[in-house]
Coordinates of C-alpha atoms and ligand atoms in Angstrom, one line a residue:
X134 CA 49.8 100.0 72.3
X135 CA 51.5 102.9 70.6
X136 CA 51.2 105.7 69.0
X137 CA 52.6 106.9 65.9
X138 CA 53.9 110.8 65.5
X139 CA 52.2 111.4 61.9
X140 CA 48.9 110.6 60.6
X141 CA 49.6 108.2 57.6
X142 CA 48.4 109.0 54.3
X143 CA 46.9 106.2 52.2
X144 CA 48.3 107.3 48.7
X145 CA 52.0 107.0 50.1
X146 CA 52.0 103.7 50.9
X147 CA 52.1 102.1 48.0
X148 CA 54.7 104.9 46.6
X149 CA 58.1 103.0 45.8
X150 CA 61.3 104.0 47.2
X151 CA 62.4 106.1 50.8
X152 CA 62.5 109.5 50.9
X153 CA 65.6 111.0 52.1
X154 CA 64.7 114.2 55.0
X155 CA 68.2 114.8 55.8
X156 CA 71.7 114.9 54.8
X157 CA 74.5 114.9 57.3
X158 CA 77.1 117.3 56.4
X159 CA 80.4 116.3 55.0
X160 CA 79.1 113.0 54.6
X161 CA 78.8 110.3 51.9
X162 CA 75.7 111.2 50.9
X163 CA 76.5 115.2 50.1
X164 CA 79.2 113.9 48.2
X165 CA 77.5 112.0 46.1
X166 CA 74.8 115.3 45.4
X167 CA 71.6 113.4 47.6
X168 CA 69.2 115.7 48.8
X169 CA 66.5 115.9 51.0
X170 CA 63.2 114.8 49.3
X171 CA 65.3 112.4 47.2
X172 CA 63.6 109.5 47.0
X173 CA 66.0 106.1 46.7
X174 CA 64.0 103.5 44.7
X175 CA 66.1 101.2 43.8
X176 CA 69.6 98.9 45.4
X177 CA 71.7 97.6 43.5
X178 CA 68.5 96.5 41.0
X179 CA 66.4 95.7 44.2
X180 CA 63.2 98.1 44.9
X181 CA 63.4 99.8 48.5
X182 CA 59.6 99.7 50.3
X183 CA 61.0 101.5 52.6
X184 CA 64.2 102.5 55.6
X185 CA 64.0 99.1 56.9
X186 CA 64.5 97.4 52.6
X187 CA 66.9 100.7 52.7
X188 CA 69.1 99.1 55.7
X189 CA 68.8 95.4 54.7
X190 CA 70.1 96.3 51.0
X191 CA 72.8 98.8 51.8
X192 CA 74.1 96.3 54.8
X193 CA 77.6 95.3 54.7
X194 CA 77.6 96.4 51.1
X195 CA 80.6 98.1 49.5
X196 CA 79.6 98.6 45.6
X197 CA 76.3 100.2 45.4
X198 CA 74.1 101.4 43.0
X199 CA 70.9 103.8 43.7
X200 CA 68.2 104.3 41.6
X201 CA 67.4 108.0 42.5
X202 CA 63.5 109.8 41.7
X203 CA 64.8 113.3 41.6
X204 CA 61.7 116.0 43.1
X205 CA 62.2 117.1 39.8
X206 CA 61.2 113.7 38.7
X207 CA 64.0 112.6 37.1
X208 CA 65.9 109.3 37.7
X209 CA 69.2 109.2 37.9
X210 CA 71.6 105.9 38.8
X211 CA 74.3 106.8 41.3
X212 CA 77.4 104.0 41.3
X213 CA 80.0 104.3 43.8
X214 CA 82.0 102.4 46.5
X215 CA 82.6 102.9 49.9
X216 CA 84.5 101.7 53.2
X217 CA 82.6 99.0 55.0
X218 CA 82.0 101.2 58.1
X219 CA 81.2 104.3 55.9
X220 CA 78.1 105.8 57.3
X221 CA 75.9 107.4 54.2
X222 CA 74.5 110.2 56.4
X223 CA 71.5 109.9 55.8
X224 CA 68.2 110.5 57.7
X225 CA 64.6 109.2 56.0
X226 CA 60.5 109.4 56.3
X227 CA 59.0 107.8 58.8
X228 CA 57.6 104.0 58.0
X229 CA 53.8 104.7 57.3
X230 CA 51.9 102.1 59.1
X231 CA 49.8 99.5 57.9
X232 CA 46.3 99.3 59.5
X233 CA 44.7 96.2 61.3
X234 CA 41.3 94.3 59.9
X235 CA 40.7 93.4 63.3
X236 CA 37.1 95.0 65.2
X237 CA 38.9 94.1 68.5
X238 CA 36.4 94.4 71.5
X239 CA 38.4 96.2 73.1
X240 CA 40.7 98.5 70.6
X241 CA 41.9 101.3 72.2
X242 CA 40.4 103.7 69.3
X243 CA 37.1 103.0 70.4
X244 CA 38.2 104.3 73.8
X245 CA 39.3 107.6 72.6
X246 CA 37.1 110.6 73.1
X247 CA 36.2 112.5 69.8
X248 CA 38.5 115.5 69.8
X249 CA 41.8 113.7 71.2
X250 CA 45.0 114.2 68.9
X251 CA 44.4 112.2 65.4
X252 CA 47.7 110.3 65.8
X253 CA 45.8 108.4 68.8
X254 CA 43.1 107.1 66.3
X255 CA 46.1 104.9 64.1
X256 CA 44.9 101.0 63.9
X257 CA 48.5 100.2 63.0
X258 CA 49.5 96.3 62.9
X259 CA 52.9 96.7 61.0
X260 CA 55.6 94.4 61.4
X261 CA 58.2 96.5 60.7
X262 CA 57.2 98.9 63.6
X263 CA 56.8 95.7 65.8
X264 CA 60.9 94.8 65.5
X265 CA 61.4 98.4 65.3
X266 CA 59.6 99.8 68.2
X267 CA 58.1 96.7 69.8
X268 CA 54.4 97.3 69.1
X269 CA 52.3 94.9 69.0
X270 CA 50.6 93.2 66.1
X271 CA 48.0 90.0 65.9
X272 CA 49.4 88.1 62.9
X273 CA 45.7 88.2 61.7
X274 CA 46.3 89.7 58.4
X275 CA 49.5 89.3 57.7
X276 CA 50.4 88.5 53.9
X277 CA 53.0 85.7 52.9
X278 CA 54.7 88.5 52.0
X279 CA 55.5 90.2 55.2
X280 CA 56.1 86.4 56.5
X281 CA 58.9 86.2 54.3
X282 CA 60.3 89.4 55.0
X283 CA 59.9 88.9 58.9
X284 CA 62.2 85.7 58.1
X285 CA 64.4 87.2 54.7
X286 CA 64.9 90.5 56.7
X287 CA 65.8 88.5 59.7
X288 CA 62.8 91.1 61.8
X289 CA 63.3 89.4 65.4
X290 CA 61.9 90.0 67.8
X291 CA 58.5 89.8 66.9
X292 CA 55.7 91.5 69.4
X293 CA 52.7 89.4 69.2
X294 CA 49.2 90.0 70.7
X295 CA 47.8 86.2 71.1
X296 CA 45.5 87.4 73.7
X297 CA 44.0 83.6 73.8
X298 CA 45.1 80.3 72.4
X299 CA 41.7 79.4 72.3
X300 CA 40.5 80.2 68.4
X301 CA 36.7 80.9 69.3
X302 CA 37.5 82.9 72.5
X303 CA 40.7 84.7 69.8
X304 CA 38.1 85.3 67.2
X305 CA 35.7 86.6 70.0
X306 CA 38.3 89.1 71.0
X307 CA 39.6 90.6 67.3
X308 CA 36.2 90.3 66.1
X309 CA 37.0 88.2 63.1
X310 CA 36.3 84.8 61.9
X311 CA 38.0 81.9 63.2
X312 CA 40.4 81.1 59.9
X313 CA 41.5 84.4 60.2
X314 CA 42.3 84.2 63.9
X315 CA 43.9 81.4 63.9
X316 CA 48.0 82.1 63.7
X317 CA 49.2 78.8 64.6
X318 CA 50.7 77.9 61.3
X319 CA 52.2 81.3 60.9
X320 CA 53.4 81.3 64.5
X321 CA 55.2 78.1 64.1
X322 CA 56.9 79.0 60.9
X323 CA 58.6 82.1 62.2
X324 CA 59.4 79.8 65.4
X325 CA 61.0 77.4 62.5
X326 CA 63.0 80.2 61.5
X327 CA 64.5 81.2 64.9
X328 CA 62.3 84.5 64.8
X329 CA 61.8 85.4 68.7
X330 CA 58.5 86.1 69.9
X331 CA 56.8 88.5 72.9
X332 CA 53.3 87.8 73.7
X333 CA 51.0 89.8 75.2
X334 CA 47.5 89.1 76.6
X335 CA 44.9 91.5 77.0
X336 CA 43.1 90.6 79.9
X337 CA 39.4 90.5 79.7
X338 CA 37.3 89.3 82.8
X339 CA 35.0 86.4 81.8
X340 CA 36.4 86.2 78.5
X341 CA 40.3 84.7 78.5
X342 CA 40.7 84.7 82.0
X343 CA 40.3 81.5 83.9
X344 CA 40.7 78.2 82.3
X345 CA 41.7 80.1 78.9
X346 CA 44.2 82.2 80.5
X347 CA 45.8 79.2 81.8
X348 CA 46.1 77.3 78.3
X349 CA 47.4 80.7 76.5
X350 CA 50.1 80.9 78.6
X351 CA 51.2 77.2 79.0
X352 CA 50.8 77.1 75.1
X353 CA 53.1 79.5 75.2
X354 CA 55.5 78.5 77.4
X355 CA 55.7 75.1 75.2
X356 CA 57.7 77.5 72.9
X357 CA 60.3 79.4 75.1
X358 CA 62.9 80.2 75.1
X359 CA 61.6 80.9 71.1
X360 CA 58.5 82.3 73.2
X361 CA 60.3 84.8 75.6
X362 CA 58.0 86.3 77.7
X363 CA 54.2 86.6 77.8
X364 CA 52.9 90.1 79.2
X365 CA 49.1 89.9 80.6
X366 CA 48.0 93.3 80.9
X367 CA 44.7 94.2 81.8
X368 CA 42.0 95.5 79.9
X369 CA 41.2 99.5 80.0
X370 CA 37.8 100.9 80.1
X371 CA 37.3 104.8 79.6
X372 CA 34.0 106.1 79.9
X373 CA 33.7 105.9 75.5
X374 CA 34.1 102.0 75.2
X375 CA 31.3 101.3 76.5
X376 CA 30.6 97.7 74.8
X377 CA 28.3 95.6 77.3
X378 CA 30.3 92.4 76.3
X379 CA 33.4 93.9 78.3
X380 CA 33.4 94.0 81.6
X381 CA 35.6 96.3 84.5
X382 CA 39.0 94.9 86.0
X383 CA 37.6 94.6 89.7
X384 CA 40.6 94.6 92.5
X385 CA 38.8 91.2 93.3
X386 CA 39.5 90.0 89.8
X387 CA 43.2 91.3 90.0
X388 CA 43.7 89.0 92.9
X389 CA 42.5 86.5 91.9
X390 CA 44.6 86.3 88.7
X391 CA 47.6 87.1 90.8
X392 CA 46.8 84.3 92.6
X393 CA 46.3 82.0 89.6
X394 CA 49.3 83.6 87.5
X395 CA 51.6 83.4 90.4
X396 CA 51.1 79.2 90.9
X397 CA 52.5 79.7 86.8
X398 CA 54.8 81.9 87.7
X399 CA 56.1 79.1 90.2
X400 CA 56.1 76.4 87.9
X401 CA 58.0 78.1 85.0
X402 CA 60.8 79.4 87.3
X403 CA 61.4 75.8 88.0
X404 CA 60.9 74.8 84.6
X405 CA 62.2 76.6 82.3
X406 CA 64.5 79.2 84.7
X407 CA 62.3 82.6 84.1
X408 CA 58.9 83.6 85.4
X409 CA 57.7 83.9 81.5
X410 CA 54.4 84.7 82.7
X411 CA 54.6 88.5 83.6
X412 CA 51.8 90.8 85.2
X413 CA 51.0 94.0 84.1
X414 CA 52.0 96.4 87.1
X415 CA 48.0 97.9 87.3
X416 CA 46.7 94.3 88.9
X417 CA 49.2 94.5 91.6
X418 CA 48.9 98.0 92.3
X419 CA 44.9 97.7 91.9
X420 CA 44.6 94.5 94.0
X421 CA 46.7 96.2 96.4
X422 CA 49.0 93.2 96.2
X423 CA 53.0 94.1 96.7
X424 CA 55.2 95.2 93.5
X425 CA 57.4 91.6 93.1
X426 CA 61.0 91.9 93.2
X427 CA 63.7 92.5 91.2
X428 CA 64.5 89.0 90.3
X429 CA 61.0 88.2 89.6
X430 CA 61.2 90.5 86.4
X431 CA 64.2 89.2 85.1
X432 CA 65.5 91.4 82.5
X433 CA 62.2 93.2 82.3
X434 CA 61.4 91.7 79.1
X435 CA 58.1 93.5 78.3
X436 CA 59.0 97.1 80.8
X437 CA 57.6 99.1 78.0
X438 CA 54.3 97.3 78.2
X439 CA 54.0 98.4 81.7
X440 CA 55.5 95.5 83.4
X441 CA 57.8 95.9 86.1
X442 CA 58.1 99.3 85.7
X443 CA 57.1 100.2 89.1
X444 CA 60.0 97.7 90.2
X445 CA 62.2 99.3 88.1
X446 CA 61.5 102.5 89.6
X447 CA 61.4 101.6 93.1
X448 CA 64.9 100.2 92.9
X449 CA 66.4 102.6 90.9
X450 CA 64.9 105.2 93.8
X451 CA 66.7 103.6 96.5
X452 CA 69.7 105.4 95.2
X453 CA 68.3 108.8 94.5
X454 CA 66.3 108.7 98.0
X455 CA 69.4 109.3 100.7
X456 CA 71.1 112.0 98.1
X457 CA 72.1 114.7 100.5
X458 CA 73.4 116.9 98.0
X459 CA 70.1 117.4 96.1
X460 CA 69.0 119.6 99.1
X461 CA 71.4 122.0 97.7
X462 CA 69.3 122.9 94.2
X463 CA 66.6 125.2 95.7
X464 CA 64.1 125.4 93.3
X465 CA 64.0 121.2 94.6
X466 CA 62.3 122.5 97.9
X467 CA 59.3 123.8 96.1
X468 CA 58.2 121.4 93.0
X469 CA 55.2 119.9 92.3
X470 CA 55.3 116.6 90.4
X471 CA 52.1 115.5 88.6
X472 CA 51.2 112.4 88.5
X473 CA 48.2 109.8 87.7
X474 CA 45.9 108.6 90.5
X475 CA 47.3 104.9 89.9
X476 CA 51.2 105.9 90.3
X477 CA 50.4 108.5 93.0
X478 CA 49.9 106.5 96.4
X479 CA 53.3 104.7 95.3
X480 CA 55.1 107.8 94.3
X481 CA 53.7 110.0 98.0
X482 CA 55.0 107.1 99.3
X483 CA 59.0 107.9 98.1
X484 CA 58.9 111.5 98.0
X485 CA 57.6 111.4 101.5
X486 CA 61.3 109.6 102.7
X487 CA 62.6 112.0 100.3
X488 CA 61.5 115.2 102.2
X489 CA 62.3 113.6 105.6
X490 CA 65.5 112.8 104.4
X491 CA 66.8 115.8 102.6
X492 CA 64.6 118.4 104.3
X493 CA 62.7 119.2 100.7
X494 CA 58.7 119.7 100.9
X495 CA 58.3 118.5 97.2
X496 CA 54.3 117.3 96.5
X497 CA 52.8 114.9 94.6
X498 CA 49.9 115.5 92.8
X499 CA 47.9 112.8 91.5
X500 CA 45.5 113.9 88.9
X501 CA 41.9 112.0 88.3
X502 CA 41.3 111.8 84.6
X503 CA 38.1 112.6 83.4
X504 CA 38.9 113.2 79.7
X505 CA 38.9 109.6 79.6
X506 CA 37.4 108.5 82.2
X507 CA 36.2 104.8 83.1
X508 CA 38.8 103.3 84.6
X509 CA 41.5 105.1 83.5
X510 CA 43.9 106.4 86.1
X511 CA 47.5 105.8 84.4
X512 CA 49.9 109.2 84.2
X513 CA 50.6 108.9 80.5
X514 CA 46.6 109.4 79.5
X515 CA 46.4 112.5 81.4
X516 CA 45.1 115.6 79.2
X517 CA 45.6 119.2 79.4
X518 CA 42.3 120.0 80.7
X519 CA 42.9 117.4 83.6
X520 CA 45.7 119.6 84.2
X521 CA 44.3 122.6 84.4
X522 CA 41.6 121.1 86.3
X523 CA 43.6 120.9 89.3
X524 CA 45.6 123.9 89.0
X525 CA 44.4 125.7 92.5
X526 CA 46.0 122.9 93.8
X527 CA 49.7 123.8 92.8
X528 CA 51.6 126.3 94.7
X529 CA 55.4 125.7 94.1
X530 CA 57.9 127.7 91.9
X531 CA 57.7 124.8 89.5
X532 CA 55.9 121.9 88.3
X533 CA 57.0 118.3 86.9
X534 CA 54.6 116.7 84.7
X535 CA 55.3 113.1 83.0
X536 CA 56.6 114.0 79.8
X537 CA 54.9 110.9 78.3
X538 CA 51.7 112.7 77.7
X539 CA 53.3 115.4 75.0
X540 CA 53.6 113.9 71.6
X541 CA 57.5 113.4 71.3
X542 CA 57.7 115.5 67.7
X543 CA 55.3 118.5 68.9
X544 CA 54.5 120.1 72.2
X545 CA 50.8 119.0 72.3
X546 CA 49.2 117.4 75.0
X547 CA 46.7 114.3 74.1
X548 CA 43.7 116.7 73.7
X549 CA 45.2 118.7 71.4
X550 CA 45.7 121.6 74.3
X551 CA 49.5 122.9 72.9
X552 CA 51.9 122.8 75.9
X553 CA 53.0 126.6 75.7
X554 CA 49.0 127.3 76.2
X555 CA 49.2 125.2 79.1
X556 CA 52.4 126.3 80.4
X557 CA 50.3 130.4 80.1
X558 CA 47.3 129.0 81.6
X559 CA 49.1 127.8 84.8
X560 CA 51.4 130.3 84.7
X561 CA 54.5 128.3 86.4
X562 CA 57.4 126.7 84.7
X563 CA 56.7 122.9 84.0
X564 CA 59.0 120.5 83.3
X565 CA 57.7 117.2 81.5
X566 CA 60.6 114.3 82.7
X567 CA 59.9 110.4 82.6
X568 CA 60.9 108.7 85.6
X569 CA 64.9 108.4 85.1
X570 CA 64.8 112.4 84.3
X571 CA 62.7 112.4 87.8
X572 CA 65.6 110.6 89.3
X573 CA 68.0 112.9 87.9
X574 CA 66.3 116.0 89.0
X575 CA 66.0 114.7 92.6
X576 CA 69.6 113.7 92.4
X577 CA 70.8 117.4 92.0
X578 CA 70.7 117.8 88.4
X579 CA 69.5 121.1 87.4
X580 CA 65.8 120.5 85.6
X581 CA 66.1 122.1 82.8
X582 CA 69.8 120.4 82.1
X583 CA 68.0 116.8 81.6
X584 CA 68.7 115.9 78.3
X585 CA 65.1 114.1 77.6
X586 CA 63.2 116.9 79.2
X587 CA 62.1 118.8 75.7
X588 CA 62.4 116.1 73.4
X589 CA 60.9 117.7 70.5
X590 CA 62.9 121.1 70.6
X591 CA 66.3 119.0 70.7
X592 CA 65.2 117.0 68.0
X593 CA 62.3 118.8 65.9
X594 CA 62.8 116.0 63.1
X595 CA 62.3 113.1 64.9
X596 CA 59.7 111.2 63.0
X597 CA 59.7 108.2 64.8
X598 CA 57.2 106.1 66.0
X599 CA 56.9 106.3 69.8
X600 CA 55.1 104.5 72.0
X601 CA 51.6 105.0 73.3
X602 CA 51.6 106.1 76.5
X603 CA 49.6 103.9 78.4
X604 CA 51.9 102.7 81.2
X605 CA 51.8 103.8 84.7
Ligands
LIG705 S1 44.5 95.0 66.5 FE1 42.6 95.4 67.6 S2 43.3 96.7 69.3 FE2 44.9 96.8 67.7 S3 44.3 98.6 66.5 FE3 43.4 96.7 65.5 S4 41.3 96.6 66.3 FE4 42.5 98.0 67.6

């Protein structure tokens, strides 16, 4: 699931042509007089939809033409040439998502309390963001269309929520009918066509578990290596979704799948030569079960879905964790990092061979969330009044907070609570880092030298989509 960094508005999706935000300067595109708010409708007599037509029309192409809606609204052709490599310097709007038809049982919207950030409320299913960013979209209502631009535009990979290859138990889940759930056709066809395909399953107890979760994901497997890598990630309850047909992830039920999964797992590691099959991190760390290794995750195909990301980390740790020389930054000795109560026990767990190591007394804080509630205990859902809930609790010069829960084109927290009021309410520095910048501030980098620490000051304009934060 992700989240997108600006509300779309209806009446510009249908408007033809990209508009241009930026101009580099000194590049091809001041030369030839383009300005920001310039919107490019046409390519060499083909209409642009949007950045993605914009790069699939301009690629490799030396003699261009652009159709050019002036804000004046004039339109003016621009012909020129240029070097093959010759960068055009421009930067353009954001790709305004298109929205799902789905009622999914369990759609994260419906989990959202009432006054979180509007950007959280997006139903997107886009295509285009799926290659771009890897979010995830059902195929449900996709239009022959978008099929043929998925193939034309050559759009691979392709991030696809199957959740079950049983139609009734699909339809169940979207909350549509069965014709409409049913992707097979379109599924094979972009197979046909070499497009490559992550699926992810949503895990819902006495739904597709079981018997269906074992047919989803050696239906699957019958397609790899088109079919790379299925995710099964479990299903997340806050205290707002409180649909009687969907039932809590137990630590009983998260053994038990790992138990089931892992006989898969087995069988397609001698099969095909990858474990295919891959565990969202939150049923091992909720059944208690052990993190699996490195190899076991491959090239963490699906990491940004929360799978084998706590691997990653733990791995990646080993080298920060014996670091004499970070003992030498003082304001090391007296952090706080803040955490969510899932990711706590496992981060304690380092930082505690950390400080016996390197003679630091950093702390972990791991923060309930009761802005969402339920079940919900994953670092990048936690809100500013959680924060601020536990700030008795702090006292160090500094604290670190996961940087995944400020929106990455404005300082604001996922309740809307702006980070400077937070940083005045709790009256310390804070630093929001992911878990490489973690790495790099225990390795002895100065804090506020890591690059990704304010992303939205160093790059104001980024429209991008980014991802939702709902990983541990
Ligand atoms: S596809 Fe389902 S989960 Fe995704 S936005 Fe639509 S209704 Fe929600």
């Amino acid at each position: 699931m992700y989240e997108f960094a600006v509300t779309p508005a209806v009446t510009q999706l249908r408007r033809p042509g990209v508009t241009i935000t930026e101009v580099s300067q000194g590049s091809l595109g001041e030369e030839l007089e383009l300005q920001p708010n310039d919107r490019i409708v046409k390519v060499n007599g083909r209409t642009v939809r949007d950045y993605l037509d914009f790069r699939f029309q301009t690629g490799g192409e030396t003699d261009l033409t652009f159709h050019v809606r002036k804000t004046t609204g004039e339109l003016i052709e621009i012909e020129f040439d240029r070097d093959e490599s010759e960068d055009l310097g421009l930067m353009f709007e954001q790709i305004m998502p298109r929205q799902c038809a789905n009622e999914c049982l369990f759609c994260f919207c419906k989990g959202n309390p009432e006054d979180a950030r509007p950007s959280l409320f997006v139903r997107d299913e886009d295509i285009r963001l799926s290659f771009l960013y890897g979010n995830y979209t059902t195929l449900s209502s996709i239009t022959a269309d978008e099929m043929n631009r998925i193939v034309e535009q050559r759009l691979s990979p392709q991030y696809v929520s199957v959740h079950a290859t049983d139609l009734r138990t699909r339809a169940y889940l979207l909350g549509v009918d069965e014709k409409r759930a049913d992707i097979f056709e379109k599924l094979q066809r972009l197979l046909d066509n070499d497009i490559e395909i992550h699926a992810q399953v949503v895990l819902c107890p006495e739904i597709n578990d079981g018997t269906i979760l074992e047919k989803t994901l050696r239906d699957l497997a019958a397609h790899f290596p088109k079919v790379i890598s299925t995710a099964v990630v479990p299903v997340a309850l806050t205290r707002y979704n409180t649909d009687e047909r969907l039932t809590a992830v137990t630590p009983e039920f998260c053994r038990q799948t790992i138990k089931q999964v892992e006989k898969l797992q087995k069988e397609f590691r001698k099969t095909l030569g990858t474990t295919f099959a891959f565990l969202g991190d939150e049923i091992y760390i909720k059944a208690g079960a052990e993190i699996p290794s490195r190899r076991h995750y491959g090239n963490y195909p699906q990491i940004e879905d929360g799978v084998g990301m706590v691997r990653s980390f733990l791995n990646s740790f080993e080298k920060v964790v014996n670091r004499g020389d970070a003992v030498a930054q003082r304001e090391i000795s007296s952090a706080t990092i803040v955490t969510g109560e899932m990711f706590g026990p496992i981060l304690q767990e380092q930082i505690d061979r950390y400080n016996s190591l390197n003679g630091t007394k950093i702390k972990v804080l791991a923060v309930p969330n009761t802005y969402f509630g339920g079940d919900v205990a994953v670092a990048g859902l936690l809100s500013g009044k959680d924060l601020l809930a536990v700030r008795d609790q702090i006292d160090s010069d500094l604290v670190i907070i996961p940087s995944h829960i400020i929106k990455s084109d404005e300082p604001v927290l996922i309740d809307g609570m702006r980070f400077d009021a937070l940083t005045a309410a709790v009256d310390l520095p804070i630093y929001p880092l992911d878990l490489k910048g973690l790495q790099q501030f225990l390795s002895g980098t100065p804090v506020e030298k890591i690059s990704h620490t304010y992303e939205w000051q160093r790059n104001p304009r980024n429209r991008a989509a980014v991802r939702h934060p709902a990983t541990v």
